[in-house]
Coordinates of C-alpha atoms in Angstrom, one line a residue:
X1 CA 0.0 0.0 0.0
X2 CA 2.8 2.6 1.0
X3 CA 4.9 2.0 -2.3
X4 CA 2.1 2.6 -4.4
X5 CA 0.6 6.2 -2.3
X6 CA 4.5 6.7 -3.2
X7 CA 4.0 6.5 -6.8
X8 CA 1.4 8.7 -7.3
X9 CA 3.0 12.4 -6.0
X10 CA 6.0 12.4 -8.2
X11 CA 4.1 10.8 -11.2
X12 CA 1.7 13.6 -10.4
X13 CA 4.5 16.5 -10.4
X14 CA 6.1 15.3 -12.9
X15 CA 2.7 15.4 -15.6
X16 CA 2.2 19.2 -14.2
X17 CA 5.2 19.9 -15.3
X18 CA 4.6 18.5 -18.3
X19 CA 1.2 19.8 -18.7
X20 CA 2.4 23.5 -17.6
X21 CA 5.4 23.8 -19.5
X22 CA 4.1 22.8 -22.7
X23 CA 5.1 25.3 -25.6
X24 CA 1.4 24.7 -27.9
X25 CA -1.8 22.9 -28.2
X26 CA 0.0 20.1 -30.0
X27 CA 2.7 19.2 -27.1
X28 CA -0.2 20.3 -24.5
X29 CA -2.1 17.3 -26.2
X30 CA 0.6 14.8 -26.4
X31 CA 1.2 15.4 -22.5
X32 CA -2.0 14.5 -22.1
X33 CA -2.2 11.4 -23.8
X34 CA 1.5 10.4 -22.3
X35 CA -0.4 10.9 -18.7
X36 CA -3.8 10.4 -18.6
X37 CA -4.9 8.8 -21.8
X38 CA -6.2 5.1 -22.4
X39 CA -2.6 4.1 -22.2
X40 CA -1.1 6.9 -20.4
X41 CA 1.2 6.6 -17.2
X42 CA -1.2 8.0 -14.7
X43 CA -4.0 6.1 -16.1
X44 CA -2.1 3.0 -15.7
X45 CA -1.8 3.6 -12.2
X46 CA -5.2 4.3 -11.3
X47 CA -5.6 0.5 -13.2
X48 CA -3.6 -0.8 -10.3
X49 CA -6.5 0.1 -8.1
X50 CA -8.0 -3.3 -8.6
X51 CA -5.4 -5.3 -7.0
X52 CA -5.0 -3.3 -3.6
X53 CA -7.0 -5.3 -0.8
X54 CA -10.6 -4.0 -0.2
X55 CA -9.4 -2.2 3.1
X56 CA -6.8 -0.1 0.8
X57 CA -8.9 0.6 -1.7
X58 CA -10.5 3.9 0.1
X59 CA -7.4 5.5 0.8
X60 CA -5.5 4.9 -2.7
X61 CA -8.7 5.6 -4.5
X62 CA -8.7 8.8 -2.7
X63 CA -5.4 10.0 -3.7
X64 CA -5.9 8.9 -7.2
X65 CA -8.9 10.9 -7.8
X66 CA -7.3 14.5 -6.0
X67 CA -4.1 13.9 -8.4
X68 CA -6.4 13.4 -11.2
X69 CA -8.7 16.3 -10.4
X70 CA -5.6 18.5 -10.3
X71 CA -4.2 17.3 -13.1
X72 CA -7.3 18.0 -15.0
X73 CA -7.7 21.3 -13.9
X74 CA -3.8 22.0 -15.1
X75 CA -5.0 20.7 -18.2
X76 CA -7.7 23.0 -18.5
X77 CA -6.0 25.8 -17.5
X78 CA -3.0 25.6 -19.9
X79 CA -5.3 24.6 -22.8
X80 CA -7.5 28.2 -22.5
X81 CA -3.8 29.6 -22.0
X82 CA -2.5 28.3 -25.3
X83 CA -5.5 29.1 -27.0
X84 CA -6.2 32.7 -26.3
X85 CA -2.7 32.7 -27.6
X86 CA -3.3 31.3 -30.6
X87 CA -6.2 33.6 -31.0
X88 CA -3.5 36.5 -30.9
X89 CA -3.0 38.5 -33.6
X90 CA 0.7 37.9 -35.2
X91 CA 1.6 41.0 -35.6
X92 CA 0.5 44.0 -32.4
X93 CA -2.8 46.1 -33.3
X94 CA -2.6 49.8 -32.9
X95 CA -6.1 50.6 -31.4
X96 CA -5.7 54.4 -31.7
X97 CA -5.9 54.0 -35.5
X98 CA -9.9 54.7 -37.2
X99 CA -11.6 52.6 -37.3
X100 CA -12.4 51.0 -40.8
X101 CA -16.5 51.1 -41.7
X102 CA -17.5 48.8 -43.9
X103 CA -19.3 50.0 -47.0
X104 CA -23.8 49.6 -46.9
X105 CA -24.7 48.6 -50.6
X106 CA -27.6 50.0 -52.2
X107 CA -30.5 49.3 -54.7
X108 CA -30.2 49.9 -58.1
X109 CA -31.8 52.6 -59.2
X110 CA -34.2 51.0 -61.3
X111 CA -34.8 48.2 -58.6
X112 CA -35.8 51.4 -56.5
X113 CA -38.2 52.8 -59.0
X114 CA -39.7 49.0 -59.5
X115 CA -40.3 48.9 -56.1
X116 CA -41.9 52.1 -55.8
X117 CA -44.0 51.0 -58.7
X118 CA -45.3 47.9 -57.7
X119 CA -45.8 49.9 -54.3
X120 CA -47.8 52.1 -55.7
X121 CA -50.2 49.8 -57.9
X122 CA -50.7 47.5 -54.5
X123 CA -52.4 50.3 -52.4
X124 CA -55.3 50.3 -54.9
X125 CA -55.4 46.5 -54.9
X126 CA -53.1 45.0 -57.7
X127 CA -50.7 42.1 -57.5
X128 CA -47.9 41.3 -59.2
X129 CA -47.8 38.6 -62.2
X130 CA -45.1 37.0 -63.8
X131 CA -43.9 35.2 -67.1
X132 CA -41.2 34.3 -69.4
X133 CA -38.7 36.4 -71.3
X134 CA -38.4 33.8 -74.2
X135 CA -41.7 33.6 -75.4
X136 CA -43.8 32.7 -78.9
X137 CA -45.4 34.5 -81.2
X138 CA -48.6 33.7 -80.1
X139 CA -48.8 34.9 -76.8
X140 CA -46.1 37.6 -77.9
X141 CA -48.3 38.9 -80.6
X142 CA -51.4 37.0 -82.5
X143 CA -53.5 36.7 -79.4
X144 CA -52.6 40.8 -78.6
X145 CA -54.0 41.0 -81.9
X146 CA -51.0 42.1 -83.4
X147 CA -51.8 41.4 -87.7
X148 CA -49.0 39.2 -89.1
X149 CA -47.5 42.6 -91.3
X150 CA -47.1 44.6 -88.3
X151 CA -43.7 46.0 -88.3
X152 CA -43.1 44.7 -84.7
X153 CA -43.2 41.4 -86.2
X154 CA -40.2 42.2 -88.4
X155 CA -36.6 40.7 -87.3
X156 CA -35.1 44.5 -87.7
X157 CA -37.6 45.0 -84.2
X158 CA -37.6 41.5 -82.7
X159 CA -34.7 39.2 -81.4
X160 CA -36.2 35.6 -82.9
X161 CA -34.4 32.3 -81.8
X162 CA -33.9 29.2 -83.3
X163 CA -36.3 26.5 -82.8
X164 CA -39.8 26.6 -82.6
X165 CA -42.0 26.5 -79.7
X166 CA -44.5 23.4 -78.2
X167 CA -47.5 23.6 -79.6
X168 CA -50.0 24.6 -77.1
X169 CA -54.1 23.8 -76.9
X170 CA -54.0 22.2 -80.2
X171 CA -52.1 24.8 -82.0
X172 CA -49.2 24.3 -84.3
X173 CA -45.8 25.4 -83.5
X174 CA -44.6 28.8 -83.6
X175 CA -41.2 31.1 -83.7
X176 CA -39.6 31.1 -80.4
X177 CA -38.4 35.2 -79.3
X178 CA -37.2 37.4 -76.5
X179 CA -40.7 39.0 -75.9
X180 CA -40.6 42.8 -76.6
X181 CA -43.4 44.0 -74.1
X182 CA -44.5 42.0 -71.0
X183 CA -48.2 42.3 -72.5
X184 CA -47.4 38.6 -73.1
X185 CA -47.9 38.6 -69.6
X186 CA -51.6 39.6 -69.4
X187 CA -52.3 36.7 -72.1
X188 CA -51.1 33.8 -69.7
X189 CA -52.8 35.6 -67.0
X190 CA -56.3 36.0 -68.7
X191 CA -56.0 32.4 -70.5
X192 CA -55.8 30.5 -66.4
X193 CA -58.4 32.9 -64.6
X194 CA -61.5 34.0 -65.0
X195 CA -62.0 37.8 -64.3
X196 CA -61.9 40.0 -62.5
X197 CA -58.4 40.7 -62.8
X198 CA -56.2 43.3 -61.7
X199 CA -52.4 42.7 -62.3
X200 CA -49.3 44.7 -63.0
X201 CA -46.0 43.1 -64.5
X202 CA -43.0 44.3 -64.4
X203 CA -40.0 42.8 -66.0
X204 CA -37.1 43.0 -69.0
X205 CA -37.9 43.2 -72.3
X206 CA -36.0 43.1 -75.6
X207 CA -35.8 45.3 -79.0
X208 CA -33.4 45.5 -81.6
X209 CA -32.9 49.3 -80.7
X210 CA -29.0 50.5 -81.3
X211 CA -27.9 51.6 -77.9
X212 CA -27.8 55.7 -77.5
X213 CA -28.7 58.0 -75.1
X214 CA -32.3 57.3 -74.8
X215 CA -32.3 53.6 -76.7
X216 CA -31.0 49.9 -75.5
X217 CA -32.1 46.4 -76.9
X218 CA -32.7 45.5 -73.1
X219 CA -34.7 47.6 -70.6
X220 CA -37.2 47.1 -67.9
X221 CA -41.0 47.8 -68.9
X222 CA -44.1 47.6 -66.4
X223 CA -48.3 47.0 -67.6
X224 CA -51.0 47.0 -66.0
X225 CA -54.3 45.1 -66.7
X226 CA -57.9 45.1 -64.9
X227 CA -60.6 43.7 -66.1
X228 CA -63.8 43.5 -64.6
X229 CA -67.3 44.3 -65.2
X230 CA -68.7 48.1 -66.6
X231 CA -65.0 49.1 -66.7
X232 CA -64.3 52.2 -68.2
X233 CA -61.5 54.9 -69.8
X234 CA -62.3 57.0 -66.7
X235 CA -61.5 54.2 -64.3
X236 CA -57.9 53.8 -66.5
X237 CA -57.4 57.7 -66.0
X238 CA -58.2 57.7 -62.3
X239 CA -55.5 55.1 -61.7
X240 CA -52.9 56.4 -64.0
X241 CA -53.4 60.2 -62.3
X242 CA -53.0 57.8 -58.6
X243 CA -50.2 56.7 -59.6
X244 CA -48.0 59.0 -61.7
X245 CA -48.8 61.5 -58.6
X246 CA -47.4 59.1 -56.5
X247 CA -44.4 58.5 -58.4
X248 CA -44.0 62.1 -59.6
X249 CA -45.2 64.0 -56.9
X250 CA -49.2 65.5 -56.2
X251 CA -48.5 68.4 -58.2
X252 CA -48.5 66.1 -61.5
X253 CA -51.0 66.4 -64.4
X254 CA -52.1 63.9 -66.9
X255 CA -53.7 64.1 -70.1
X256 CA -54.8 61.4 -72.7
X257 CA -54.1 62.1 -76.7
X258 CA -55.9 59.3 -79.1
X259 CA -53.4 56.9 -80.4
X260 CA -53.2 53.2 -81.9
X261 CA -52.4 50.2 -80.5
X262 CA -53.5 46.9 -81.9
X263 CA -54.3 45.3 -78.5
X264 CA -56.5 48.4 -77.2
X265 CA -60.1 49.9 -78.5
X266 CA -59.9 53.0 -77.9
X267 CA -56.1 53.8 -77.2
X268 CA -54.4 56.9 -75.9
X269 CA -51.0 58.3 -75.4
X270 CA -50.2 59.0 -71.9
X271 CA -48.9 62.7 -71.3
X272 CA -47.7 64.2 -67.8
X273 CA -47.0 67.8 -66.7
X274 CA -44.8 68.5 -63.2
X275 CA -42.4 70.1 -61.9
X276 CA -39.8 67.7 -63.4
X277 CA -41.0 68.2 -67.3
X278 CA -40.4 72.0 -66.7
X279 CA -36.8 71.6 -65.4
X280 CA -36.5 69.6 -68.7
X281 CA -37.7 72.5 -70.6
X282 CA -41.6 71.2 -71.4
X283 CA -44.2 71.6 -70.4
X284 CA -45.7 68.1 -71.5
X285 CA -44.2 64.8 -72.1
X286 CA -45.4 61.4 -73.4
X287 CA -44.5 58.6 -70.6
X288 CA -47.2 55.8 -71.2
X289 CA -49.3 54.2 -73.7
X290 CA -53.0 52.8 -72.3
X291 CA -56.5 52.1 -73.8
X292 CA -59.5 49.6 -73.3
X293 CA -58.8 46.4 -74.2
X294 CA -59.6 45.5 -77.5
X295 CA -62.5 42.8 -77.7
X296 CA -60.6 40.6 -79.6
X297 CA -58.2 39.8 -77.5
X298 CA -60.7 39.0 -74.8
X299 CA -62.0 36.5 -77.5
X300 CA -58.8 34.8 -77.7
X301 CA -58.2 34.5 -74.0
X302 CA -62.1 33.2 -74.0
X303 CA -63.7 36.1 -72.1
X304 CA -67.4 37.5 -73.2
X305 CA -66.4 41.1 -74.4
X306 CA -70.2 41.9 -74.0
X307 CA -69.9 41.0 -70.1
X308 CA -66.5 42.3 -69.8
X309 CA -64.5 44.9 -70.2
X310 CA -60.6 46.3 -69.2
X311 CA -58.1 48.4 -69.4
X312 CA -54.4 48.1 -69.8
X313 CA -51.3 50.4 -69.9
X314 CA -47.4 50.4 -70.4
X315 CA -44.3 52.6 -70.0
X316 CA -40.5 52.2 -69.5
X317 CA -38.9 52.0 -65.8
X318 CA -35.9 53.8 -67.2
X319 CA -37.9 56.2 -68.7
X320 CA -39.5 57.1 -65.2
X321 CA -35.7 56.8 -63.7
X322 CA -34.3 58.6 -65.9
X323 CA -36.9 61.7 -65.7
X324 CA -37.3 61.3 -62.0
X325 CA -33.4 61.4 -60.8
X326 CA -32.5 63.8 -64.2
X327 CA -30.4 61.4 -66.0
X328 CA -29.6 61.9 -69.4
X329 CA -28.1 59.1 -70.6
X330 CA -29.9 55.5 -70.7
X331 CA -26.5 53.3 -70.7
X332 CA -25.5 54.5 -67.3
X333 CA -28.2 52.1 -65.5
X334 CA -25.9 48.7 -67.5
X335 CA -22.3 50.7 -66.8
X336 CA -22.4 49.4 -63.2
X337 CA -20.1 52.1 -62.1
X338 CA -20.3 52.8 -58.0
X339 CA -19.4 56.1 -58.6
X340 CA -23.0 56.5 -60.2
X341 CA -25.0 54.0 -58.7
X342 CA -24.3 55.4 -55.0
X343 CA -25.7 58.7 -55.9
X344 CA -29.2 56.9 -55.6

């Protein structure tokens, strides 16, 4: 019994020693397994418990449990030591230097405008729809009542792909394109639902325009739709004056000029008057294009033009941008220079 109490004190200095003197994590954790591991030294003598007579047992077992406690606790204590250290920066830190903010980033301008947009359109009850960019001629143009000669048809105005599309409902395959409105939209819309409906999409678009100040073969356009029953032009004004005054500002006037448009009966150009226009130099400018929707196409999407009737209107987000935040030149929206886009 005495030569084995003997054992245990200098195996115990000699593993805090060991334990405390040990240069990193790596040595720290190799003195631990050399000690009190499944084959370490201490461990091995806490295995020599089981041959010491039951009346030993108390005592020994005693003194093997402080020297482990302590030896843990040594462990412990050099571990959070060594890693704090590690945790240390190489090289010192000046704390009187600035500090060093890190840079907020910031809509893009015409994901601001969209948003404000779509805001806008939701307070009077619309939601937003969405569809694809690639689309066929049918949806892009025969069901919008858009004759075959129209010279949006032509491939100096569209982008045309190759392939043809799946026929759908029974009809035979058409062109594939990159749609050049989102009034493609409204067809998909009208052709799942019965009405009324009251949507807005907003989305890209695609022309074969030659990029200038005021012209790219991308940009953003936004249309809205509502049909219903005993709709009529004044319910299309009331909602263009609510929102063009909420995008423009209350001061903003709105006038209609006739117009065409294949898909609308009767259609109008969309004029506005503010505050903005007059910086510009006018006193009017053309922003939109709206009308009622032409009873054909209700026929192709299956609704009863003599129960229903709609309205639907269009205009260019960078247009609205551009006149809102006085910029003059449409390619600065695609240059994706910070200088210009942190202005916003």
């Amino acid at each position: 019994m005495a030569g084995f109490l003997d054992e245990i004190e200098p195996l115990k200095q000699a593993a805090l020693t060991e334990l405390r003197t040990a240069a990193d994590l790596a040595a720290l954790e190799q003195a631990r397994v050399n000690y009190l591991g499944s084959h370490g030294k201490f461990t091995g003598l806490m295995k020599q418990l089981g041959s010491l007579s039951k009346e030993e047992k108390p005592t020994a077992g005693k003194a093997i449990n402080s020297a482990k406690n302590e030896l843990e606790a040594a462990l412990a204590e050099r571990r959070g030591e060594l890693e704090l250290r590690a945790a240390l920066p190489n090289e010192p830190t000046d704390f009187t230097l600035p500090g060093r903010r890190r840079p907020l980033g910031k809509l893009h301008p015409l994901t601001q405008v969209t948003e404000d947009i779509v805001r806008s359109f939701r307070k009077i009850g619309f939601v937003v729809a969405d569809g694809p960019e690639v689309e066929d001629e049918y949806h892009c143009f025969d069901a919008l009542n858009t004759p075959a000669d129209h010279p949006a048809r032509d491939t100096q105005d569209t982008f045309y792909l190759a392939g043809a599309a799946a026929p759908e409902n029974g009809r035979t395959p058409v062109s594939l394109l990159l749609r050049t409105h989102t009034s493609s939209v409204q067809i998909r819309v009208m052709a799942k639902q019965q009405p009324p409906v009251r949507i807005i999409v907003p989305g890209r678009v695609y022309r074969r325009d030659n990029a200038d100040a005021t012209h790219n073969p991308t940009f953003h356009q936004v249309e809205g739709l509502y049909v219903d029953r005993n709709v009529t032009v004044g319910d299309l004004k009331g909602t263009v004056e609510f929102v063009f005054k909420e995008l423009m500002g209350p001061e903003t006037r709105i006038r209609f000029r006739p117009h065409y448009f294949s898909y609308t009966e009767p259609s109008f150009e969309i004029d506005f008057s503010s505050a903005l226009t007059r910086k510009m130099g006018k006193e009017w400018l053309e922003i939109a294009g709206c009308g009622m929707v032409h009873p054909q196409v209700f026929e192709n999407v299956g609704y009863d033009p003599e129960v229903w009737t709609g309205w639907a209107f269009g205009f260019g987000i960078e247009r609205i941008a551009m006149i809102r935040y006085g910029i003059n030149d449409i390619r600065l929206f695609y240059e994706n220079d910070v200088r210009f886009l942190r202005q916003f």
